[in-house]
Amino acid sequence: MTIRLYDSKSAQLREFVPLVAGQVGMYVCGPTVQSSPHIGHLRSALVYDHLRRWLTHEGFAVTLVRNVTDIDDKVLENARAAGVEQWWALAYRMEREFTDAYSALRIQPPTYEPRATACIPDMIELVRLLMKRGHAYAIPGSNGNVYFDTASWSSYGELTNQTVMVMPQIEQLDDGAPGKRDPRDFALWKAHKPEEPESASWDTSWGRGRPGWHIECSAMATKYLGTTFDIHGGGLDLRFPHHENELAQSAAAGHDFAQLWLHNGLVAVGDQKMSKSLGNSLYAAQLLESARAIVVRYFLGSAHYRSQLEFHPTALAEAKSAFERIETFLARAARVGGPLKSGKVTNEFRDAMNDDMSIPTALAALHDTVRSGNALFDAGNDKGGLTNARTALAMLDVLGLNPYAPEWAGTSSEGAATRAALDSLVTRLLASRAHAREQKDFVTSDRIRDDFASAGIIVEDTPQGAHWSIDGE
RNA sequence: GGUGGAUUGGCCGAGAGGCGAGGCAGCGGCCUGCAAAGCCGUCCACACCGGUUCGAAUCCGGUAUCCACCUCCA
């Protein structure tokens, strides 16, 4: 049994072989906490949550590091634009929004979540190493601008197959960066500017300043996972320049770095990538108001991770119908067999997950299990139906979609008490409805059902009697 | 211009040189007092033009359209 994953760097499916048997070191580019999380951030985080869960399910000890970039041009810019909030306050406020959104979707916390600002010494050390090895240079008289010397690194461009870099407007690029030797050179360290807060700068031997964009990921990945590790993940839009530069500076520092580069597809709204300038951003908060979190999670996982995922107006409603089909089956099984325990996933499911995490195919296996499970119950084969339910639960566990798992359990004791009180009342009314039905008094029985419906309670008759559920739960 | 990717049935979305993924929506049937849920059936698709092949939606060549990155982006 092997797991195959698509490696962006070699542009092919590769068998996953961990550096250390049974262990996986995985670095995922987290957000720059400059503004609120949107649907794309959630999808990306979910992709690596799926991978982490699957690897764990297959017996690997996974160390997942996902960074928080809390010092960056945009963070300073957005804080300055708002004018009333310190940059570090903005960053932390946004970080908490991200954490909340991830939690809502039951994206498991990473093993560790380093902040860039907490790893400044590691970045300084890396820049120093690159200068020492002749792959970085400080701009004389700039009081701290340091650039990566791409001309000194012949492999530059290896990640994205960029052999010749055409830079048509040199003057524009040089505008904010006088002294750069090559337009491709990128900032490792940015000299402190008088208009920027003193708190956003750190002392170094080449001048006071702050880190450039890419250096934080190289430093944090290496700090926590070592100079070589198994998997590096991130959004497709980060491939260039971010990951290209990250790879260049790490490799030039003498590190083997990531063995496998994974890139997840983006979310499109109306065939286009979501972006602020188009005004089609869909924020996590809006998404979570539009549907139950578990339905959002189902939706975001419904396309292959490398495909672009289309968000369209009825997408969540469709996901809701599809997911509730599964939930209805589980509820049916629970009525027959009591609380259910997870069994084992099917071979079809396992093969799909091993094949570059083909979750759409895995979902097909899940739906097949649900359909045949329903058919077994219909045929009176409760034992068979329950087996299918346990199998379905195992698959749902892997996908983080098991509604009975502790991670999705309601934690409020008040909720449980309310539920019990409601159940007592509903059960009593259902008894009188059953009596009316026995008397063929369908006017009364339908009125009771309609009353429930208008209260958001759905009543369904089965051979074993009526049962109720709350709509949308 | 450079580098990648895509084009599948009403919609979403997999897969793949011959054996109809899956979901949603629709339609028909079974079940039901009526519903709901469920099951069965139905809707037999793969941009276009050539080529290879016994056979192509799947491989090759070309065309068209679209998307992403090359500036900050998950």
PDB file of C-alpha atoms (C1' of nucleotides) in Angstrom, chain B residues 6-36:
ATOM      1  C1'   A B   6      -8.756  23.647 -17.886  1.00  0.00           C
ATOM      2  C1'   U B   7     -12.995  22.627 -21.555  1.00  0.00           C
ATOM      3  C1'   U B   8     -17.437  16.179 -19.199  1.00  0.00           C
ATOM      4  C1'   G B   9     -24.779  15.353 -19.255  1.00  0.00           C
ATOM      5  C1'   G B  10     -29.757  20.913 -16.596  1.00  0.00           C
ATOM      6  C1'   C B  11     -25.835  22.046 -12.459  1.00  0.00           C
ATOM      7  C1'   C B  12     -21.523  20.520  -9.435  1.00  0.00           C
ATOM      8  C1'   G B  13     -17.736  17.120 -10.084  1.00  0.00           C
ATOM      9  C1'   A B  14     -14.446  12.401 -10.676  1.00  0.00           C
ATOM     10  C1'   G B  15     -12.331   9.069 -13.932  1.00  0.00           C
ATOM     11  C1'   A B  16     -10.423   6.936 -18.006  1.00  0.00           C
ATOM     12  C1'   G B  17      -8.022   3.410 -24.906  1.00  0.00           C
ATOM     13  C1'   G B  18     -13.373  -1.043 -24.721  1.00  0.00           C
ATOM     14  C1'   C B  19     -17.061  -2.787 -19.032  1.00  0.00           C
ATOM     15  C1'   G B  20     -22.585   4.201 -17.881  1.00  0.00           C
ATOM     16  C1'   A B  21     -18.039   7.530 -10.666  1.00  0.00           C
ATOM     17  C1'   G B  22     -20.808  10.124  -7.198  1.00  0.00           C
ATOM     18  C1'   G B  23     -23.904  14.161  -5.666  1.00  0.00           C
ATOM     19  C1'   C B  24     -27.746  17.935  -6.720  1.00  0.00           C
ATOM     20  C1'   A B  25     -31.989  19.064  -9.762  1.00  0.00           C
ATOM     21  C1'   G B  26     -35.927  16.783 -13.086  1.00  0.00           C
ATOM     22  C1'   C B  27     -39.106  12.721 -14.620  1.00  0.00           C
ATOM     23  C1'   G B  28     -41.486   7.641 -13.853  1.00  0.00           C
ATOM     24  C1'   G B  29     -42.345   3.671 -10.391  1.00  0.00           C
ATOM     25  C1'   C B  30     -42.411   1.121  -5.451  1.00  0.00           C
ATOM     26  C1'   C B  31     -43.487   2.313  -0.445  1.00  0.00           C
ATOM     27  C1'   U B  32     -47.010   5.817   2.406  1.00  0.00           C
ATOM     28  C1'   G B  33     -53.897   7.431   4.564  1.00  0.00           C
ATOM     29  C1'   C B  34     -51.204  11.716   2.341  1.00  0.00           C
ATOM     30  C1'   A B  35     -46.325  13.174   2.913  1.00  0.00           C
ATOM     31  C1'   A B  36     -41.180  12.831   4.145  1.00  0.00           C
TER      32        A B  36
END
